[in-house]
GROMACS .gro file of C-alpha atoms in nm:
model
  503
    1MET     CA    1  -0.813  -3.986   3.361
    2LYS     CA    2  -0.519  -3.835   3.169
    3HIS     CA    3  -0.391  -4.027   2.866
    4ILE     CA    4  -0.050  -3.880   2.788
    5VAL     CA    5   0.145  -3.983   2.479
    6LEU     CA    6   0.508  -3.896   2.399
    7SER     CA    7   0.661  -3.924   2.054
    8GLY     CA    8   1.034  -3.888   2.119
    9LEU     CA    9   1.363  -3.857   1.933
   10VAL     CA   10   1.713  -3.892   2.080
   11THR     CA   11   2.011  -3.723   1.912
   12LEU     CA   12   2.382  -3.723   1.993
   13PHE     CA   13   2.587  -3.425   2.095
   14SER     CA   14   2.905  -3.616   1.992
   15VAL     CA   15   2.933  -3.945   1.810
   16CYS     CA   16   3.303  -4.025   1.807
   17ILE     CA   17   3.536  -3.964   2.104
   18PHE     CA   18   3.900  -4.060   2.083
   19SER     CA   19   4.015  -3.926   2.423
   20GLN     CA   20   4.143  -4.181   2.672
   21ALA     CA   21   4.004  -3.982   2.967
   22PRO     CA   22   3.648  -4.066   3.071
   23GLU     CA   23   3.404  -3.797   2.969
   24PHE     CA   24   3.027  -3.790   2.999
   25GLN     CA   25   2.839  -3.795   2.669
   26ARG     CA   26   2.525  -3.579   2.702
   27PHE     CA   27   2.247  -3.623   2.451
   28ASN     CA   28   1.930  -3.445   2.344
   29TYR     CA   29   1.583  -3.583   2.404
   30GLN     CA   30   1.289  -3.437   2.208
   31ALA     CA   31   0.927  -3.541   2.230
   32VAL     CA   32   0.577  -3.424   2.136
   33VAL     CA   33   0.326  -3.434   2.423
   34ARG     CA   34  -0.041  -3.515   2.366
   35ASP     CA   35  -0.310  -3.543   2.632
   36ALA     CA   36  -0.598  -3.764   2.514
   37GLY     CA   37  -0.484  -3.700   2.156
   38ILE     CA   38  -0.475  -3.320   2.193
   39LEU     CA   39  -0.142  -3.141   2.158
   40MET     CA   40  -0.025  -2.976   2.480
   41SER     CA   41   0.087  -2.651   2.320
   42ASN     CA   42   0.275  -2.382   2.516
   43GLU     CA   43   0.255  -2.570   2.847
   44THR     CA   44   0.505  -2.609   3.136
   45ILE     CA   45   0.559  -2.972   3.246
   46GLU     CA   46   0.799  -3.181   3.457
   47VAL     CA   47   1.006  -3.459   3.293
   48ARG     CA   48   1.206  -3.725   3.482
   49PHE     CA   49   1.477  -3.936   3.316
   50THR     CA   50   1.587  -4.261   3.487
   51ILE     CA   51   1.867  -4.487   3.358
   52ARG     CA   52   1.825  -4.847   3.478
   53GLN     CA   53   2.037  -5.164   3.456
   54ASN     CA   54   1.952  -5.458   3.230
   55SER     CA   55   1.575  -5.383   3.200
   56GLY     CA   56   1.312  -5.112   3.214
   57GLY     CA   57   1.244  -5.207   3.577
   58GLY     CA   58   1.606  -5.273   3.678
   59ALA     CA   59   1.819  -5.104   3.940
   60ILE     CA   60   1.854  -4.729   3.912
   61GLU     CA   61   2.199  -4.611   3.807
   62TYR     CA   62   2.106  -4.248   3.747
   63ARG     CA   63   1.798  -4.018   3.776
   64GLU     CA   64   1.742  -3.647   3.702
   65THR     CA   65   1.444  -3.411   3.650
   66HIS     CA   66   1.375  -3.121   3.412
   67THR     CA   67   1.117  -2.841   3.397
   68VAL     CA   68   1.045  -2.781   3.027
   69ASN     CA   69   0.810  -2.572   2.811
   70THR     CA   70   0.634  -2.708   2.504
   71ASP     CA   71   0.602  -2.495   2.190
   72GLU     CA   72   0.290  -2.442   1.980
   73ARG     CA   73   0.339  -2.791   1.830
   74GLY     CA   74   0.357  -2.958   2.173
   75LEU     CA   75   0.731  -3.022   2.128
   76PHE     CA   76   0.987  -2.997   2.409
   77THR     CA   77   1.363  -3.053   2.419
   78ALA     CA   78   1.577  -3.164   2.715
   79VAL     CA   79   1.947  -3.249   2.746
   80VAL     CA   80   1.996  -3.569   2.943
   81GLY     CA   81   2.287  -3.497   3.173
   82ASP     CA   82   2.200  -3.130   3.236
   83GLY     CA   83   1.901  -3.186   3.466
   84ASN     CA   84   1.855  -3.169   3.842
   85VAL     CA   85   2.030  -3.484   3.972
   86VAL     CA   86   1.812  -3.697   4.199
   87GLN     CA   87   2.026  -4.012   4.225
   88GLY     CA   88   2.363  -4.142   4.099
   89SER     CA   89   2.631  -3.987   3.882
   90ILE     CA   90   2.614  -3.956   3.506
   91LEU     CA   91   2.994  -3.981   3.487
   92THR     CA   92   2.995  -4.348   3.592
   93LEU     CA   93   2.747  -4.462   3.331
   94GLY     CA   94   2.864  -4.700   3.066
   95THR     CA   95   3.181  -4.812   3.244
   96SER     CA   96   3.041  -5.155   3.325
   97THR     CA   97   2.908  -5.428   3.104
   98SER     CA   98   2.550  -5.358   3.207
   99ILE     CA   99   2.284  -5.302   2.943
  100LEU     CA  100   2.124  -4.964   3.012
  101TYR     CA  101   1.760  -4.861   2.970
  102LEU     CA  102   1.623  -4.504   2.960
  103GLN     CA  103   1.289  -4.457   3.141
  104VAL     CA  104   1.088  -4.137   3.079
  105GLN     CA  105   0.818  -4.005   3.316
  106VAL     CA  106   0.603  -3.691   3.276
  107ASP     CA  107   0.414  -3.485   3.534
  108ILE     CA  108   0.159  -3.240   3.390
  109GLY     CA  109   0.022  -3.151   3.734
  110SER     CA  110  -0.136  -3.472   3.860
  111GLY     CA  111   0.172  -3.683   3.942
  112TRP     CA  112   0.432  -3.880   3.753
  113VAL     CA  113   0.309  -4.084   3.458
  114ASN     CA  114   0.540  -4.355   3.323
  115MET     CA  115   0.591  -4.323   2.947
  116GLY     CA  116   0.796  -4.645   2.919
  117ALA     CA  117   1.161  -4.741   2.891
  118SER     CA  118   1.385  -4.823   2.595
  119GLN     CA  119   1.731  -4.975   2.569
  120ILE     CA  120   2.024  -4.739   2.526
  121GLY     CA  121   2.264  -4.885   2.269
  122SER     CA  122   2.568  -4.734   2.111
  123VAL     CA  123   2.346  -4.446   2.021
  124PRO     CA  124   2.297  -4.215   2.202
  125MET     CA  125   2.518  -4.339   2.495
  126ALA     CA  126   2.879  -4.389   2.392
  127ASN     CA  127   3.064  -4.368   2.720
  128ARG     CA  128   3.197  -4.720   2.670
  129ALA     CA  129   3.381  -4.597   2.366
  130LEU     CA  130   3.591  -4.385   2.595
  131TYR     CA  131   3.769  -4.703   2.708
  132THR     CA  132   3.812  -4.871   2.371
  133GLU     CA  133   4.035  -4.817   2.078
  134ASN     CA  134   3.892  -4.670   1.760
  135ASP     CA  135   3.786  -4.973   1.555
  136GLU     CA  136   3.666  -4.763   1.261
  137ASP     CA  137   3.316  -4.912   1.279
  138ASP     CA  138   3.141  -4.571   1.264
  139GLN     CA  139   2.776  -4.591   1.158
  140THR     CA  140   2.572  -4.356   0.941
  141LEU     CA  141   2.241  -4.189   1.029
  142SER     CA  142   2.003  -4.114   0.744
  143VAL     CA  143   1.656  -3.955   0.720
  144VAL     CA  144   1.412  -4.053   0.447
  145GLY     CA  145   1.073  -3.887   0.477
  146GLN     CA  146   0.974  -3.932   0.839
  147ASN     CA  147   1.202  -4.235   0.896
  148LEU     CA  148   1.536  -4.210   1.080
  149SER     CA  149   1.771  -4.506   1.008
  150ILE     CA  150   2.116  -4.613   1.126
  151SER     CA  151   2.335  -4.825   0.903
  152ASP     CA  152   2.328  -5.193   0.997
  153GLY     CA  153   2.065  -5.103   1.257
  154ASN     CA  154   1.703  -5.015   1.316
  155THR     CA  155   1.468  -4.752   1.173
  156VAL     CA  156   1.243  -4.530   1.384
  157ALA     CA  157   0.958  -4.301   1.277
  158ILE     CA  158   1.008  -3.929   1.342
  159PRO     CA  159   0.688  -3.768   1.470
  160SER     CA  160   0.531  -3.511   1.235
  161ILE     CA  161   0.343  -3.195   1.326
  162TRP     CA  162   0.095  -3.283   1.048
  163SER     CA  163  -0.208  -3.505   1.091
  164THR     CA  164  -0.382  -3.691   0.811
  165ASN     CA  165  -0.741  -3.766   0.720
  166GLY     CA  166  -0.740  -4.002   0.427
  167ALA     CA  167  -0.554  -3.827   0.146
  168ASP     CA  168  -0.572  -3.491   0.329
  169ALA     CA  169  -0.311  -3.349   0.568
  170TYR     CA  170  -0.384  -3.083   0.828
  171TYR     CA  171  -0.224  -2.892   1.114
  172ASP     CA  172  -0.467  -2.794   1.387
  173SER     CA  173  -0.255  -2.587   1.624
  174GLY     CA  174  -0.027  -2.285   1.586
  175ASP     CA  175   0.085  -2.080   1.286
  176ILE     CA  176   0.277  -2.183   0.974
  177GLY     CA  177   0.557  -1.967   0.838
  178ILE     CA  178   0.714  -1.987   0.492
  179ASN     CA  179   1.051  -1.812   0.471
  180THR     CA  180   1.003  -1.687   0.829
  181ASN     CA  181   1.056  -1.846   1.170
  182SER     CA  182   0.815  -1.611   1.348
  183PRO     CA  183   0.478  -1.633   1.170
  184GLU     CA  184   0.217  -1.380   1.284
  185PHE     CA  185  -0.083  -1.547   1.122
  186ASN     CA  186  -0.214  -1.899   1.060
  187LEU     CA  187  -0.025  -1.884   0.729
  188HIS     CA  188   0.254  -1.627   0.696
  189VAL     CA  189   0.445  -1.608   0.366
  190ASN     CA  190   0.753  -1.386   0.373
  191GLY     CA  191   0.818  -1.317   0.007
  192GLU     CA  192   0.645  -1.385  -0.320
  193MET     CA  193   0.363  -1.632  -0.364
  194PHE     CA  194   0.225  -1.772  -0.688
  195VAL     CA  195  -0.115  -1.936  -0.735
  196ASN     CA  196  -0.173  -2.119  -1.061
  197THR     CA  197  -0.538  -2.028  -1.120
  198SER     CA  198  -0.557  -2.248  -1.429
  199ALA     CA  199  -0.553  -2.537  -1.181
  200GLY     CA  200  -0.725  -2.371  -0.886
  201ARG     CA  201  -0.865  -2.052  -0.733
  202ILE     CA  202  -0.855  -1.860  -0.407
  203ASN     CA  203  -1.181  -1.883  -0.211
  204LEU     CA  204  -1.282  -1.677   0.094
  205GLY     CA  205  -1.591  -1.722   0.308
  206PHE     CA  206  -1.772  -1.984   0.512
  207PRO     CA  207  -1.720  -2.360   0.453
  208SER     CA  208  -1.989  -2.625   0.409
  209ASN     CA  209  -2.124  -2.450   0.097
  210GLY     CA  210  -2.174  -2.117   0.278
  211ASN     CA  211  -2.142  -1.759   0.154
  212GLN     CA  212  -1.818  -1.740  -0.042
  213TRP     CA  213  -1.608  -1.513  -0.262
  214ARG     CA  214  -1.374  -1.646  -0.531
  215MET     CA  215  -1.073  -1.480  -0.690
  216SER     CA  216  -0.942  -1.621  -1.018
  217THR     CA  217  -0.796  -1.518  -1.353
  218GLN     CA  218  -0.914  -1.544  -1.712
  219GLY     CA  219  -0.746  -1.527  -2.049
  220SER     CA  220  -0.440  -1.732  -1.947
  221GLY     CA  221  -0.386  -1.509  -1.646
  222ALA     CA  222  -0.442  -1.178  -1.828
  223ASN     CA  223  -0.755  -1.069  -1.641
  224LEU     CA  224  -0.855  -1.085  -1.274
  225GLN     CA  225  -1.212  -1.141  -1.156
  226PHE     CA  226  -1.399  -1.159  -0.825
  227GLN     CA  227  -1.709  -1.378  -0.798
  228SER     CA  228  -1.953  -1.453  -0.515
  229LYS     CA  229  -2.220  -1.705  -0.428
  230PRO     CA  230  -2.485  -1.727  -0.153
  231THR     CA  231  -2.525  -2.005   0.101
  232GLY     CA  232  -2.648  -2.331  -0.049
  233SER     CA  233  -2.565  -2.238  -0.408
  234SER     CA  234  -2.289  -2.379  -0.624
  235THR     CA  235  -2.311  -2.102  -0.886
  236TYR     CA  236  -2.065  -1.811  -0.870
  237THR     CA  237  -2.164  -1.475  -1.021
  238ARG     CA  238  -1.907  -1.223  -1.143
  239ARG     CA  239  -1.903  -0.902  -0.936
  240VAL     CA  240  -1.579  -0.720  -1.028
  241TYR     CA  241  -1.361  -0.765  -1.336
  242LEU     CA  242  -1.015  -0.612  -1.390
  243ALA     CA  243  -0.890  -0.637  -1.747
  244GLN     CA  244  -0.521  -0.641  -1.833
  245ASN     CA  245  -0.560  -0.319  -2.036
  246GLY     CA  246  -0.665  -0.130  -1.720
  247ASN     CA  247  -1.041  -0.127  -1.776
  248VAL     CA  248  -1.256  -0.215  -1.474
  249ALA     CA  249  -1.612  -0.352  -1.467
  250ILE     CA  250  -1.840  -0.359  -1.163
  251GLY     CA  251  -2.114  -0.614  -1.217
  252ASN     CA  252  -2.147  -0.922  -1.435
  253ASN     CA  253  -1.935  -0.790  -1.720
  254SER     CA  254  -1.623  -0.963  -1.853
  255SER     CA  255  -1.538  -0.719  -2.133
  256PRO     CA  256  -1.544  -0.357  -2.005
  257ASP     CA  257  -1.498  -0.121  -2.299
  258GLU     CA  258  -1.405   0.183  -2.088
  259GLU     CA  259  -1.179   0.260  -1.791
  260LEU     CA  260  -1.470   0.212  -1.549
  261VAL     CA  261  -1.801   0.045  -1.635
  262VAL     CA  262  -2.076  -0.011  -1.380
  263GLY     CA  263  -2.323  -0.261  -1.524
  264THR     CA  264  -2.302  -0.350  -1.890
  265ASN     CA  265  -2.134  -0.157  -2.172
  266LEU     CA  266  -2.323   0.141  -2.316
  267GLY     CA  267  -2.404   0.234  -2.672
  268SER     CA  268  -2.164   0.425  -2.895
  269GLY     CA  269  -2.355   0.748  -2.832
  270TRP     CA  270  -2.238   0.790  -2.471
  271ALA     CA  271  -2.082   1.134  -2.462
  272ILE     CA  272  -1.825   1.078  -2.181
  273PRO     CA  273  -1.649   0.747  -2.252
  274ALA     CA  274  -1.407   0.744  -1.956
  275ILE     CA  275  -1.670   0.625  -1.705
  276THR     CA  276  -1.993   0.452  -1.803
  277VAL     CA  277  -2.285   0.336  -1.591
  278GLY     CA  278  -2.583   0.145  -1.726
  279GLY     CA  279  -2.649  -0.044  -2.048
  280THR     CA  280  -2.712   0.007  -2.418
  281SER     CA  281  -3.059   0.151  -2.353
  282GLY     CA  282  -2.931   0.416  -2.111
  283GLY     CA  283  -2.736   0.463  -1.792
  284VAL     CA  284  -2.801   0.599  -1.447
  285VAL     CA  285  -2.598   0.705  -1.142
  286GLN     CA  286  -2.796   0.760  -0.822
  287THR     CA  287  -2.716   0.851  -0.463
  288GLY     CA  288  -2.917   0.960  -0.160
  289ASN     CA  289  -3.114   0.826   0.133
  290THR     CA  290  -3.479   0.776   0.228
  291GLU     CA  291  -3.544   1.153   0.221
  292TYR     CA  292  -3.322   1.299  -0.050
  293GLN     CA  293  -3.205   1.152  -0.377
  294ILE     CA  294  -3.011   1.274  -0.677
  295SER     CA  295  -2.957   1.074  -0.992
  296MET     CA  296  -2.788   1.128  -1.327
  297GLU     CA  297  -2.918   0.931  -1.621
  298SER     CA  298  -2.870   0.913  -1.994
  299SER     CA  299  -3.099   0.805  -2.272
  300SER     CA  300  -3.008   0.601  -2.577
  301THR     CA  301  -3.016   0.925  -2.781
  302PHE     CA  302  -2.673   1.059  -2.863
  303GLY     CA  303  -2.546   1.342  -2.645
  304ARG     CA  304  -2.827   1.353  -2.387
  305ALA     CA  305  -2.802   1.319  -2.011
  306ARG     CA  306  -3.027   1.421  -1.726
  307ILE     CA  307  -2.972   1.500  -1.357
  308ILE     CA  308  -3.274   1.451  -1.129
  309SER     CA  309  -3.312   1.532  -0.760
  310ASN     CA  310  -3.607   1.439  -0.544
  311SER     CA  311  -3.719   1.505  -0.187
  312PRO     CA  312  -4.037   1.358  -0.036
  313THR     CA  313  -4.034   1.613   0.247
  314GLY     CA  314  -4.122   1.930   0.062
  315PHE     CA  315  -3.821   2.032  -0.145
  316GLY     CA  316  -3.993   1.907  -0.458
  317ARG     CA  317  -3.846   1.747  -0.766
  318GLY     CA  318  -3.593   1.904  -0.997
  319GLU     CA  319  -3.451   1.789  -1.325
  320THR     CA  320  -3.152   1.894  -1.534
  321GLU     CA  321  -3.110   1.769  -1.888
  322MET     CA  322  -2.779   1.820  -2.068
  323ARG     CA  323  -2.739   1.789  -2.442
  324THR     CA  324  -2.457   1.852  -2.683
  325ASN     CA  325  -2.581   2.205  -2.763
  326GLY     CA  326  -2.790   2.307  -2.464
  327LEU     CA  327  -2.885   2.267  -2.100
  328THR     CA  328  -3.240   2.247  -1.967
  329ILE     CA  329  -3.330   2.267  -1.598
  330GLY     CA  330  -3.671   2.197  -1.451
  331GLU     CA  331  -3.953   1.948  -1.425
  332ASN     CA  332  -3.995   1.767  -1.759
  333ALA     CA  333  -3.803   2.055  -1.912
  334GLY     CA  334  -3.793   1.911  -2.261
  335SER     CA  335  -3.565   2.031  -2.539
  336PRO     CA  336  -3.365   2.356  -2.500
  337GLY     CA  337  -3.406   2.421  -2.872
  338SER     CA  338  -3.161   2.687  -2.986
  339PHE     CA  339  -3.097   2.811  -2.633
  340MET     CA  340  -2.784   2.720  -2.438
  341LEU     CA  341  -2.985   2.731  -2.112
  342LYS     CA  342  -3.354   2.665  -2.054
  343VAL     CA  343  -3.524   2.664  -1.711
  344GLU     CA  344  -3.876   2.526  -1.689
  345HIS     CA  345  -4.112   2.465  -1.397
  346GLY     CA  346  -4.485   2.481  -1.340
  347SER     CA  347  -4.483   2.696  -1.026
  348PHE     CA  348  -4.135   2.839  -0.963
  349GLY     CA  349  -3.862   3.003  -1.167
  350VAL     CA  350  -3.497   3.097  -1.127
  351ASN     CA  351  -3.397   3.198  -0.775
  352PHE     CA  352  -3.092   3.398  -0.669
  353ALA     CA  353  -3.018   3.392  -0.296
  354ARG     CA  354  -2.758   3.528  -0.056
  355ALA     CA  355  -2.597   3.245   0.137
  356SER     CA  356  -2.537   3.441   0.457
  357THR     CA  357  -2.894   3.579   0.491
  358ASP     CA  358  -3.109   3.362   0.260
  359ASN     CA  359  -3.246   3.682   0.103
  360ASP     CA  360  -3.345   3.599  -0.252
  361TRP     CA  361  -3.494   3.717  -0.581
  362GLU     CA  362  -3.699   3.495  -0.809
  363PHE     CA  363  -3.767   3.537  -1.180
  364LEU     CA  364  -4.076   3.351  -1.303
  365THR     CA  365  -4.259   3.345  -1.634
  366SER     CA  366  -4.629   3.388  -1.557
  367SER     CA  367  -4.906   3.165  -1.685
  368ALA     CA  368  -5.088   3.463  -1.842
  369ALA     CA  369  -5.134   3.471  -2.217
  370ALA     CA  370  -4.889   3.763  -2.247
  371SER     CA  371  -4.619   3.558  -2.064
  372ASN     CA  372  -4.519   3.834  -1.826
  373LEU     CA  373  -4.191   3.802  -1.634
  374ASN     CA  374  -4.269   3.837  -1.263
  375LEU     CA  375  -4.016   3.926  -0.993
  376TYR     CA  376  -4.036   3.816  -0.630
  377ALA     CA  377  -3.819   3.927  -0.337
  378ASN     CA  378  -3.810   3.677  -0.049
  379GLY     CA  379  -4.122   3.521  -0.196
  380ALA     CA  380  -4.323   3.848  -0.218
  381PHE     CA  381  -4.436   3.992  -0.553
  382ARG     CA  382  -4.238   4.304  -0.648
  383GLY     CA  383  -4.331   4.373  -1.009
  384SER     CA  384  -4.369   4.243  -1.361
  385PHE     CA  385  -4.231   4.300  -1.708
  386ASN     CA  386  -4.519   4.313  -1.955
  387GLY     CA  387  -4.491   4.036  -2.211
  388THR     CA  388  -4.651   4.250  -2.483
  389ASP     CA  389  -4.466   4.583  -2.474
  390GLY     CA  390  -4.183   4.503  -2.228
  391SER     CA  391  -4.284   4.778  -1.986
  392TRP     CA  392  -4.186   4.748  -1.620
  393ASN     CA  393  -4.477   4.753  -1.375
  394PRO     CA  394  -4.372   4.765  -1.011
  395SER     CA  395  -4.608   4.641  -0.743
  396SER     CA  396  -4.847   4.913  -0.612
  397ASP     CA  397  -5.139   4.720  -0.467
  398ARG     CA  398  -5.318   4.893  -0.177
  399ARG     CA  399  -5.305   4.561   0.008
  400LEU     CA  400  -4.929   4.593   0.021
  401LYS     CA  401  -4.927   4.940   0.182
  402THR     CA  402  -5.000   5.109   0.515
  403ASP     CA  403  -4.998   5.464   0.666
  404ILE     CA  404  -5.132   5.610   0.338
  405ILE     CA  405  -5.150   5.997   0.342
  406GLU     CA  406  -5.161   6.266   0.073
  407LEU     CA  407  -4.825   6.388  -0.054
  408GLU     CA  408  -4.741   6.741   0.057
  409SER     CA  409  -4.659   7.022  -0.188
  410VAL     CA  410  -4.352   6.956  -0.399
  411MET     CA  411  -4.350   7.252  -0.637
  412ASP     CA  412  -4.096   7.458  -0.447
  413ARG     CA  413  -3.856   7.161  -0.428
  414VAL     CA  414  -3.917   7.066  -0.790
  415MET     CA  415  -3.806   7.411  -0.889
  416LEU     CA  416  -3.477   7.344  -0.709
  417LEU     CA  417  -3.402   7.023  -0.902
  418GLU     CA  418  -3.121   7.058  -1.154
  419ALA     CA  419  -3.128   6.838  -1.462
  420SER     CA  420  -2.775   6.757  -1.580
  421ARG     CA  421  -2.582   6.628  -1.880
  422TYR     CA  422  -2.294   6.386  -1.797
  423LYS     CA  423  -2.087   6.084  -1.902
  424TYR     CA  424  -2.048   5.755  -1.712
  425LEU     CA  425  -1.692   5.656  -1.618
  426ASP     CA  426  -1.734   5.277  -1.643
  427ASN     CA  427  -1.849   5.059  -1.933
  428ASN     CA  428  -1.881   5.355  -2.169
  429PRO     CA  429  -1.656   5.261  -2.463
  430GLN     CA  430  -1.821   5.518  -2.696
  431ASN     CA  431  -1.798   5.796  -2.437
  432LYS     CA  432  -2.167   5.874  -2.480
  433GLU     CA  433  -2.345   6.149  -2.289
  434ALA     CA  434  -2.650   6.093  -2.072
  435ILE     CA  435  -2.906   6.324  -1.911
  436GLY     CA  436  -3.060   6.290  -1.569
  437PHE     CA  437  -3.017   6.392  -1.208
  438ILE     CA  438  -2.739   6.350  -0.953
  439ALA     CA  439  -2.865   6.119  -0.679
  440GLN     CA  440  -2.694   6.311  -0.398
  441ASP     CA  441  -2.864   6.636  -0.512
  442VAL     CA  442  -3.205   6.470  -0.529
  443LYS     CA  443  -3.147   6.312  -0.187
  444ALA     CA  444  -3.134   6.658  -0.028
  445LEU     CA  445  -3.480   6.739  -0.169
  446PHE     CA  446  -3.654   6.402  -0.200
  447PRO     CA  447  -3.466   6.143   0.014
  448GLU     CA  448  -3.745   5.889  -0.053
  449LEU     CA  449  -3.628   5.861  -0.414
  450VAL     CA  450  -3.263   5.778  -0.331
  451HIS     CA  451  -3.133   5.436  -0.221
  452VAL     CA  452  -2.792   5.409  -0.055
  453VAL     CA  453  -2.641   5.063  -0.113
  454GLU     CA  454  -2.530   4.881   0.204
  455ASP     CA  455  -2.383   4.571   0.037
  456GLU     CA  456  -2.007   4.542   0.093
  457ARG     CA  457  -1.931   4.522  -0.279
  458SER     CA  458  -2.099   4.857  -0.356
  459LYS     CA  459  -2.125   5.010  -0.011
  460GLY     CA  460  -2.220   5.379  -0.011
  461MET     CA  461  -2.322   5.395  -0.378
  462HIS     CA  462  -2.637   5.605  -0.446
  463ALA     CA  463  -2.918   5.484  -0.674
  464LEU     CA  464  -3.208   5.702  -0.795
  465ASN     CA  465  -3.571   5.591  -0.839
  466TYR     CA  466  -3.651   5.752  -1.172
  467GLY     CA  467  -3.995   5.590  -1.165
  468GLY     CA  468  -4.069   5.784  -0.847
  469MET     CA  469  -3.964   6.106  -1.021
  470SER     CA  470  -4.274   6.076  -1.239
  471VAL     CA  471  -4.487   6.086  -0.924
  472ILE     CA  472  -4.313   6.408  -0.819
  473ALA     CA  473  -4.362   6.553  -1.167
  474LEU     CA  474  -4.734   6.466  -1.167
  475LYS     CA  475  -4.775   6.619  -0.821
  476ALA     CA  476  -4.603   6.937  -0.940
  477ILE     CA  477  -4.829   6.948  -1.247
  478GLN     CA  478  -5.131   6.913  -1.022
  479GLU     CA  479  -5.011   7.201  -0.807
  480GLN     CA  480  -4.935   7.407  -1.114
  481GLN     CA  481  -5.278   7.331  -1.258
  482ALA     CA  482  -5.440   7.440  -0.932
  483GLU     CA  483  -5.256   7.772  -0.957
  484ILE     CA  484  -5.366   7.806  -1.318
  485GLU     CA  485  -5.728   7.743  -1.221
  486GLU     CA  486  -5.700   7.999  -0.942
  487LEU     CA  487  -5.549   8.256  -1.178
  488ARG     CA  488  -5.817   8.181  -1.439
  489SER     CA  489  -6.088   8.242  -1.180
  490MET     CA  490  -5.924   8.569  -1.081
  491LEU     CA  491  -5.894   8.670  -1.447
  492GLU     CA  492  -6.259   8.596  -1.515
  493SER     CA  493  -6.357   8.805  -1.212
  494LEU     CA  494  -6.143   9.100  -1.329
  495MET     CA  495  -6.280   9.072  -1.681
  496GLY     CA  496  -6.635   9.096  -1.540
  497GLU     CA  497  -6.547   9.408  -1.346
  498VAL     CA  498  -6.394   9.570  -1.656
  499GLU     CA  499  -6.707   9.500  -1.857
  500GLN     CA  500  -6.919   9.665  -1.587
  501LEU     CA  501  -6.701   9.974  -1.592
  502GLN     CA  502  -6.727  10.000  -1.971
  503LYS     CA  503  -7.105  10.013  -1.956
   0.00000   0.00000   0.00000
């Protein structure tokens, strides 16, 4: 069963009329509609006004109906006298000595429900005044709080959109606007808002002691902090702190000594004071996922920091340590000593690679006692600098070669080689002379010893393998020695013949 409640208010369009001609005095009727205590917000309903003689159940003098819409507060407004006339004429009201009663009925979809009747006095119906002289007995309406009073008359309570629960007030339907008549949110403030955090704070989260965040100030409003607490706890922990001087702390820190501090403040030896991460015993910044990580950390020692990367899927672990006077890269690289750069690793060295092809060269100090410097191209051994005398020893292992045949005669071509004296055009500030061969000339005789560069930066440049020239020279010496041996044999034979002739 529907239990409909109206809280109504009647207001005049005109209070004093001095015309001698009869005129109808329309008046406003406002009411809040509740169904079983629940506001009927934004609903369309039917309202019927009936004016009766002498009592709430007396003869009908006038009846009209209205179709109205409630707002978000359940409030509707109707003008009695502007509705759809069902019976009688509003113009004849008030001309007799009858006492008039206003009956209100509401239909929310299940038929008319009587909301009661109340006597119409001089307010709001004043049609009788149309036939009387002005006796200067005007009355005054006044509003105090939620009470509407008329001088020398009664007081009625004006319905409020607020509900109360003990000392608390609440509004359970619609939005509230401050300095705006069209709020877009539950609370919409158009303009400035001030919260005195010395008396309170702003809390966000779940009620009933749930997960919550708190925003408040410290230092008489100088600093702003954000705190949080988990469900069931009453203790808030500081998470972010913004100091008035511009410094920011992330973590439980209320006195950041730099522009950005993550964690607690560091020691005085931190080399880059603009941003600090960590504590007095060292700091660390780390990023990555379950497969790859990179971190940067500092020790408590002045001027030292270290960058570490790690991969559990085969990339290995690398480490970079930066100091005031040097940089070390590697696994447990240690101190760079007097060097500006030190690279240290147990199995691999420095690698230079081409991004477009992944072709690379690696330089690695060997584990041999002489500490040779080995070179690798695309992972394959290509040679070594001897750690004792510095000599270059290119790879020449039989296991690295195929299609091995004896070198043909070279003597005739060696005789065509022209050694030259020349000067280099570039990077020769002292204009020094050099001796050697012209690569293009050698290419015509021994193309195996000449390399033509295909890289776009030096495309077409010719390079000569002077180490290979020693092979050619040795081969020529061998051929020359063979000729010498042959000539020696011939000479010995001729000498024997001469001796025979002399006998």
